[in-house]
JSON list of C-alpha atoms in Angstrom, two decimals:
[
{"chain": "A", "resi": 1180, "resn": "MET", "atom": "CA", "xyz": [137.87, 73.49, -5.13]},
{"chain": "A", "resi": 1181, "resn": "ASP", "atom": "CA", "xyz": [135.57, 70.91, -6.67]},
{"chain": "A", "resi": 1182, "resn": "VAL", "atom": "CA", "xyz": [132.70, 72.31, -8.69]},
{"chain": "A", "resi": 1183, "resn": "PRO", "atom": "CA", "xyz": [130.30, 69.58, -9.93]},
{"chain": "A", "resi": 1184, "resn": "GLY", "atom": "CA", "xyz": [130.13, 69.53, -13.73]},
{"chain": "A", "resi": 1185, "resn": "GLY", "atom": "CA", "xyz": [132.65, 72.32, -14.04]},
{"chain": "A", "resi": 1186, "resn": "GLY", "atom": "CA", "xyz": [135.87, 71.78, -15.87]},
{"chain": "A", "resi": 1187, "resn": "PRO", "atom": "CA", "xyz": [138.58, 74.22, -16.82]},
{"chain": "A", "resi": 1188, "resn": "ILE", "atom": "CA", "xyz": [137.25, 74.50, -20.39]},
{"chain": "A", "resi": 1189, "resn": "ALA", "atom": "CA", "xyz": [133.74, 75.45, -19.25]},
{"chain": "A", "resi": 1190, "resn": "PHE", "atom": "CA", "xyz": [135.04, 78.08, -16.83]},
{"chain": "A", "resi": 1191, "resn": "GLY", "atom": "CA", "xyz": [137.55, 79.34, -19.38]},
{"chain": "A", "resi": 1192, "resn": "LEU", "atom": "CA", "xyz": [134.73, 79.86, -21.88]},
{"chain": "A", "resi": 1193, "resn": "LEU", "atom": "CA", "xyz": [132.68, 81.71, -19.25]},
{"chain": "A", "resi": 1194, "resn": "VAL", "atom": "CA", "xyz": [135.66, 83.96, -18.51]},
{"chain": "A", "resi": 1195, "resn": "LEU", "atom": "CA", "xyz": [135.99, 84.73, -22.23]},
{"chain": "A", "resi": 1196, "resn": "LEU", "atom": "CA", "xyz": [132.26, 85.36, -22.62]},
{"chain": "A", "resi": 1197, "resn": "PHE", "atom": "CA", "xyz": [131.88, 87.69, -19.65]},
{"chain": "A", "resi": 1198, "resn": "GLY", "atom": "CA", "xyz": [135.25, 89.33, -20.31]},
{"chain": "A", "resi": 1199, "resn": "SER", "atom": "CA", "xyz": [134.18, 90.19, -23.86]},
{"chain": "A", "resi": 1200, "resn": "LEU", "atom": "CA", "xyz": [130.83, 91.52, -22.60]},
{"chain": "A", "resi": 1201, "resn": "THR", "atom": "CA", "xyz": [132.63, 93.66, -20.03]},
{"chain": "A", "resi": 1202, "resn": "TRP", "atom": "CA", "xyz": [134.89, 95.06, -22.76]},
{"chain": "A", "resi": 1203, "resn": "LYS", "atom": "CA", "xyz": [131.92, 95.70, -25.10]},
{"chain": "A", "resi": 1204, "resn": "TYR", "atom": "CA", "xyz": [129.92, 97.58, -22.47]},
{"chain": "A", "resi": 1205, "resn": "ALA", "atom": "CA", "xyz": [132.97, 99.50, -21.21]},
{"chain": "A", "resi": 1206, "resn": "ARG", "atom": "CA", "xyz": [133.58, 100.75, -24.76]},
{"chain": "A", "resi": 1207, "resn": "ARG", "atom": "CA", "xyz": [129.89, 101.65, -25.07]},
{"chain": "A", "resi": 1208, "resn": "LEU", "atom": "CA", "xyz": [130.09, 103.52, -21.75]},
{"chain": "A", "resi": 1209, "resn": "VAL", "atom": "CA", "xyz": [132.95, 105.66, -23.09]},
{"chain": "A", "resi": 1210, "resn": "THR", "atom": "CA", "xyz": [131.01, 106.38, -26.31]},
{"chain": "A", "resi": 1211, "resn": "VAL", "atom": "CA", "xyz": [127.77, 107.21, -24.47]},
{"chain": "A", "resi": 1212, "resn": "THR", "atom": "CA", "xyz": [129.54, 109.53, -22.04]},
{"chain": "A", "resi": 1213, "resn": "ARG", "atom": "CA", "xyz": [131.35, 111.30, -24.87]},
{"chain": "A", "resi": 1214, "resn": "MET", "atom": "CA", "xyz": [128.12, 111.72, -26.88]},
{"chain": "A", "resi": 1215, "resn": "LEU", "atom": "CA", "xyz": [126.18, 113.06, -23.90]},
{"chain": "A", "resi": 1216, "resn": "ARG", "atom": "CA", "xyz": [128.89, 115.68, -23.33]},
{"chain": "A", "resi": 1217, "resn": "HIS", "atom": "CA", "xyz": [129.88, 116.60, -26.90]},
{"chain": "A", "resi": 1218, "resn": "GLY", "atom": "CA", "xyz": [127.41, 115.00, -29.33]},
{"chain": "A", "resi": 1219, "resn": "VAL", "atom": "CA", "xyz": [124.96, 116.73, -31.63]},
{"chain": "A", "resi": 1220, "resn": "ARG", "atom": "CA", "xyz": [121.40, 116.50, -30.29]},
{"chain": "A", "resi": 1221, "resn": "THR", "atom": "CA", "xyz": [118.28, 115.97, -32.33]},
{"chain": "A", "resi": 1222, "resn": "GLY", "atom": "CA", "xyz": [114.80, 114.53, -32.01]},
{"chain": "A", "resi": 1223, "resn": "GLY", "atom": "CA", "xyz": [114.04, 110.91, -32.74]},
{"chain": "A", "resi": 1224, "resn": "GLU", "atom": "CA", "xyz": [111.51, 108.26, -31.86]},
{"chain": "A", "resi": 1225, "resn": "CYS", "atom": "CA", "xyz": [111.18, 104.62, -30.88]},
{"chain": "A", "resi": 1226, "resn": "VAL", "atom": "CA", "xyz": [110.38, 102.79, -34.13]},
{"chain": "A", "resi": 1227, "resn": "ARG", "atom": "CA", "xyz": [110.43, 99.14, -33.08]},
{"chain": "A", "resi": 1228, "resn": "VAL", "atom": "CA", "xyz": [110.32, 97.00, -29.95]},
{"chain": "A", "resi": 1229, "resn": "GLU", "atom": "CA", "xyz": [111.24, 93.32, -30.26]},
{"chain": "A", "resi": 1230, "resn": "LEU", "atom": "CA", "xyz": [111.29, 90.50, -27.75]},
{"chain": "A", "resi": 1231, "resn": "ASP", "atom": "CA", "xyz": [114.81, 89.25, -27.15]},
{"chain": "A", "resi": 1232, "resn": "ASN", "atom": "CA", "xyz": [115.54, 85.62, -28.03]},
{"chain": "A", "resi": 1233, "resn": "VAL", "atom": "CA", "xyz": [117.46, 85.11, -24.78]},
{"chain": "A", "resi": 1234, "resn": "SER", "atom": "CA", "xyz": [114.73, 85.98, -22.30]},
{"chain": "A", "resi": 1235, "resn": "VAL", "atom": "CA", "xyz": [110.97, 86.22, -22.67]},
{"chain": "A", "resi": 1236, "resn": "ASP", "atom": "CA", "xyz": [110.92, 89.38, -20.54]},
{"chain": "A", "resi": 1237, "resn": "ALA", "atom": "CA", "xyz": [113.77, 91.19, -22.29]},
{"chain": "A", "resi": 1238, "resn": "LYS", "atom": "CA", "xyz": [112.96, 93.70, -25.01]},
{"chain": "A", "resi": 1239, "resn": "ARG", "atom": "CA", "xyz": [115.17, 95.30, -27.63]},
{"chain": "A", "resi": 1240, "resn": "HIS", "atom": "CA", "xyz": [114.40, 98.91, -28.54]},
{"chain": "A", "resi": 1241, "resn": "PHE", "atom": "CA", "xyz": [115.18, 100.47, -31.91]},
{"chain": "A", "resi": 1242, "resn": "PHE", "atom": "CA", "xyz": [115.19, 104.21, -32.55]},
{"chain": "A", "resi": 1243, "resn": "ALA", "atom": "CA", "xyz": [115.33, 106.40, -35.65]},
{"chain": "A", "resi": 1244, "resn": "PHE", "atom": "CA", "xyz": [116.36, 109.98, -36.31]},
{"chain": "A", "resi": 1245, "resn": "ARG", "atom": "CA", "xyz": [117.67, 112.18, -39.10]},
{"chain": "A", "resi": 1246, "resn": "THR", "atom": "CA", "xyz": [121.15, 113.69, -39.03]},
{"chain": "A", "resi": 1247, "resn": "VAL", "atom": "CA", "xyz": [121.72, 117.40, -39.60]},
{"chain": "A", "resi": 1248, "resn": "GLU", "atom": "CA", "xyz": [122.30, 116.53, -43.28]},
{"chain": "A", "resi": 1249, "resn": "GLY", "atom": "CA", "xyz": [118.93, 114.72, -43.41]},
{"chain": "A", "resi": 1250, "resn": "ARG", "atom": "CA", "xyz": [120.32, 111.18, -43.53]},
{"chain": "A", "resi": 1251, "resn": "PRO", "atom": "CA", "xyz": [118.00, 108.65, -41.80]},
{"chain": "A", "resi": 1252, "resn": "VAL", "atom": "CA", "xyz": [119.64, 106.56, -39.08]},
{"chain": "A", "resi": 1253, "resn": "GLU", "atom": "CA", "xyz": [118.23, 103.63, -37.11]},
{"chain": "A", "resi": 1254, "resn": "PHE", "atom": "CA", "xyz": [120.00, 102.22, -34.05]},
{"chain": "A", "resi": 1255, "resn": "GLU", "atom": "CA", "xyz": [119.42, 99.95, -31.08]},
{"chain": "A", "resi": 1256, "resn": "ASP", "atom": "CA", "xyz": [119.87, 101.27, -27.54]},
{"chain": "A", "resi": 1257, "resn": "LEU", "atom": "CA", "xyz": [118.96, 100.40, -23.99]},
{"chain": "A", "resi": 1258, "resn": "ALA", "atom": "CA", "xyz": [115.60, 101.80, -22.89]},
{"chain": "A", "resi": 1259, "resn": "GLY", "atom": "CA", "xyz": [113.09, 101.55, -20.10]},
{"chain": "A", "resi": 1260, "resn": "TRP", "atom": "CA", "xyz": [110.54, 98.75, -20.02]},
{"chain": "A", "resi": 1261, "resn": "SER", "atom": "CA", "xyz": [107.66, 101.11, -20.71]},
{"chain": "A", "resi": 1262, "resn": "MET", "atom": "CA", "xyz": [109.13, 102.61, -23.91]},
{"chain": "A", "resi": 1263, "resn": "ALA", "atom": "CA", "xyz": [106.58, 102.12, -26.69]},
{"chain": "A", "resi": 1264, "resn": "VAL", "atom": "CA", "xyz": [106.74, 102.51, -30.45]},
{"chain": "A", "resi": 1265, "resn": "GLY", "atom": "CA", "xyz": [106.23, 106.16, -31.36]},
{"chain": "A", "resi": 1266, "resn": "THR", "atom": "CA", "xyz": [107.67, 107.55, -28.12]},
{"chain": "A", "resi": 1267, "resn": "PRO", "atom": "CA", "xyz": [109.66, 110.71, -28.90]},
{"chain": "A", "resi": 1268, "resn": "VAL", "atom": "CA", "xyz": [113.26, 110.78, -27.62]},
{"chain": "A", "resi": 1269, "resn": "THR", "atom": "CA", "xyz": [116.28, 113.05, -27.73]},
{"chain": "A", "resi": 1270, "resn": "VAL", "atom": "CA", "xyz": [119.25, 111.48, -29.49]},
{"chain": "A", "resi": 1271, "resn": "ALA", "atom": "CA", "xyz": [122.93, 112.49, -29.13]},
{"chain": "A", "resi": 1272, "resn": "TYR", "atom": "CA", "xyz": [125.39, 111.39, -31.82]},
{"chain": "A", "resi": 1273, "resn": "ASP", "atom": "CA", "xyz": [128.70, 112.12, -33.53]},
{"chain": "A", "resi": 1274, "resn": "PRO", "atom": "CA", "xyz": [128.11, 113.43, -37.08]},
{"chain": "A", "resi": 1275, "resn": "ALA", "atom": "CA", "xyz": [131.23, 111.57, -38.26]},
{"chain": "A", "resi": 1276, "resn": "ASP", "atom": "CA", "xyz": [129.72, 108.18, -37.28]},
{"chain": "A", "resi": 1277, "resn": "PRO", "atom": "CA", "xyz": [126.05, 108.51, -36.29]},
{"chain": "A", "resi": 1278, "resn": "VAL", "atom": "CA", "xyz": [125.18, 104.80, -36.55]},
{"chain": "A", "resi": 1279, "resn": "ARG", "atom": "CA", "xyz": [127.80, 103.62, -34.05]},
{"chain": "A", "resi": 1280, "resn": "THR", "atom": "CA", "xyz": [127.61, 106.57, -31.65]},
{"chain": "A", "resi": 1281, "resn": "ALA", "atom": "CA", "xyz": [123.90, 107.37, -31.38]},
{"chain": "A", "resi": 1282, "resn": "THR", "atom": "CA", "xyz": [122.40, 107.15, -27.89]},
{"chain": "A", "resi": 1283, "resn": "ILE", "atom": "CA", "xyz": [119.22, 108.20, -26.11]},
{"chain": "A", "resi": 1284, "resn": "ALA", "atom": "CA", "xyz": [119.91, 111.46, -24.29]},
{"chain": "A", "resi": 1285, "resn": "GLY", "atom": "CA", "xyz": [116.62, 112.80, -22.99]},
{"chain": "A", "resi": 1286, "resn": "ARG", "atom": "CA", "xyz": [114.57, 112.77, -19.85]},
{"chain": "A", "resi": 1287, "resn": "GLY", "atom": "CA", "xyz": [112.02, 110.04, -19.27]},
{"chain": "A", "resi": 1288, "resn": "THR", "atom": "CA", "xyz": [114.52, 107.28, -19.95]},
{"chain": "A", "resi": 1289, "resn": "TRP", "atom": "CA", "xyz": [116.84, 105.47, -17.66]},
{"chain": "A", "resi": 1290, "resn": "SER", "atom": "CA", "xyz": [120.19, 107.20, -17.78]},
{"chain": "A", "resi": 1291, "resn": "PRO", "atom": "CA", "xyz": [122.24, 105.53, -20.53]},
{"chain": "A", "resi": 1292, "resn": "VAL", "atom": "CA", "xyz": [125.35, 106.07, -18.40]},
{"chain": "A", "resi": 1293, "resn": "LEU", "atom": "CA", "xyz": [123.83, 104.26, -15.41]},
{"chain": "A", "resi": 1294, "resn": "GLN", "atom": "CA", "xyz": [122.70, 101.39, -17.63]},
{"chain": "A", "resi": 1295, "resn": "CYS", "atom": "CA", "xyz": [126.18, 100.96, -19.08]},
{"chain": "A", "resi": 1296, "resn": "VAL", "atom": "CA", "xyz": [127.81, 101.25, -15.64]},
{"chain": "A", "resi": 1297, "resn": "ALA", "atom": "CA", "xyz": [125.47, 98.55, -14.29]},
{"chain": "A", "resi": 1298, "resn": "LEU", "atom": "CA", "xyz": [126.34, 96.25, -17.21]},
{"chain": "A", "resi": 1299, "resn": "VAL", "atom": "CA", "xyz": [130.09, 96.86, -16.88]},
{"chain": "A", "resi": 1300, "resn": "VAL", "atom": "CA", "xyz": [130.02, 96.23, -13.13]},
{"chain": "A", "resi": 1301, "resn": "GLY", "atom": "CA", "xyz": [127.80, 93.15, -13.41]},
{"chain": "A", "resi": 1302, "resn": "CYS", "atom": "CA", "xyz": [129.77, 91.57, -16.25]},
{"chain": "A", "resi": 1303, "resn": "GLY", "atom": "CA", "xyz": [133.05, 92.58, -14.58]},
{"chain": "A", "resi": 1304, "resn": "PHE", "atom": "CA", "xyz": [132.10, 90.82, -11.33]},
{"chain": "A", "resi": 1305, "resn": "ALA", "atom": "CA", "xyz": [131.02, 87.74, -13.30]},
{"chain": "A", "resi": 1306, "resn": "THR", "atom": "CA", "xyz": [134.36, 87.76, -15.12]},
{"chain": "A", "resi": 1307, "resn": "LEU", "atom": "CA", "xyz": [136.24, 88.08, -11.82]},
{"chain": "A", "resi": 1308, "resn": "GLY", "atom": "CA", "xyz": [134.22, 85.28, -10.22]},
{"chain": "A", "resi": 1309, "resn": "PHE", "atom": "CA", "xyz": [134.61, 82.88, -13.13]},
{"chain": "A", "resi": 1310, "resn": "THR", "atom": "CA", "xyz": [138.33, 83.72, -13.39]},
{"chain": "A", "resi": 1311, "resn": "THR", "atom": "CA", "xyz": [138.76, 82.85, -9.70]},
{"chain": "A", "resi": 1312, "resn": "VAL", "atom": "CA", "xyz": [136.96, 79.53, -10.11]},
{"chain": "A", "resi": 1313, "resn": "PHE", "atom": "CA", "xyz": [138.89, 78.83, -13.33]},
{"chain": "A", "resi": 1314, "resn": "LEU", "atom": "CA", "xyz": [142.23, 79.41, -11.58]},
{"chain": "A", "resi": 1315, "resn": "PHE", "atom": "CA", "xyz": [141.25, 77.22, -8.63]},
{"chain": "A", "resi": 1316, "resn": "THR", "atom": "CA", "xyz": [140.16, 74.49, -11.07]},
{"chain": "A", "resi": 1317, "resn": "VAL", "atom": "CA", "xyz": [143.37, 74.68, -13.11]},
{"chain": "A", "resi": 1318, "resn": "LEU", "atom": "CA", "xyz": [145.75, 75.08, -10.17]},
{"chain": "A", "resi": 1319, "resn": "GLY", "atom": "CA", "xyz": [144.01, 72.49, -8.03]},
{"chain": "A", "resi": 1320, "resn": "GLY", "atom": "CA", "xyz": [143.09, 74.85, -5.18]},
{"chain": "A", "resi": 1321, "resn": "ARG", "atom": "CA", "xyz": [146.70, 75.73, -4.31]}
]
């Protein structure tokens, strides 16, 4: 299979990139699911919305809340396009590690589970596709 401008190194790097993204989002999916089922819930709000450097349309959403002990925590999570600064949200988190486990858990947002599933599936298919092309490139189409 001859792909113009594509060598084994380029496809190998794409496999590594999308494979690592798949792994990252799969781990996040496990954390989000666990927090939605067993996490402590509290109120929070959207405190910052930034444009992403990768795409002009993409936005990064940052949220803040206080733990049961009163400790302030800020985290980034996936959110709907219309989420504005000051929007109240429900947050689920693990008290043992609130920074790494916090997720949006309330109505009015896209389901965090569905978002993670979409990212895992999309990145997984990209990994599979680039792996196939990589193998055809390395093995010479045999």
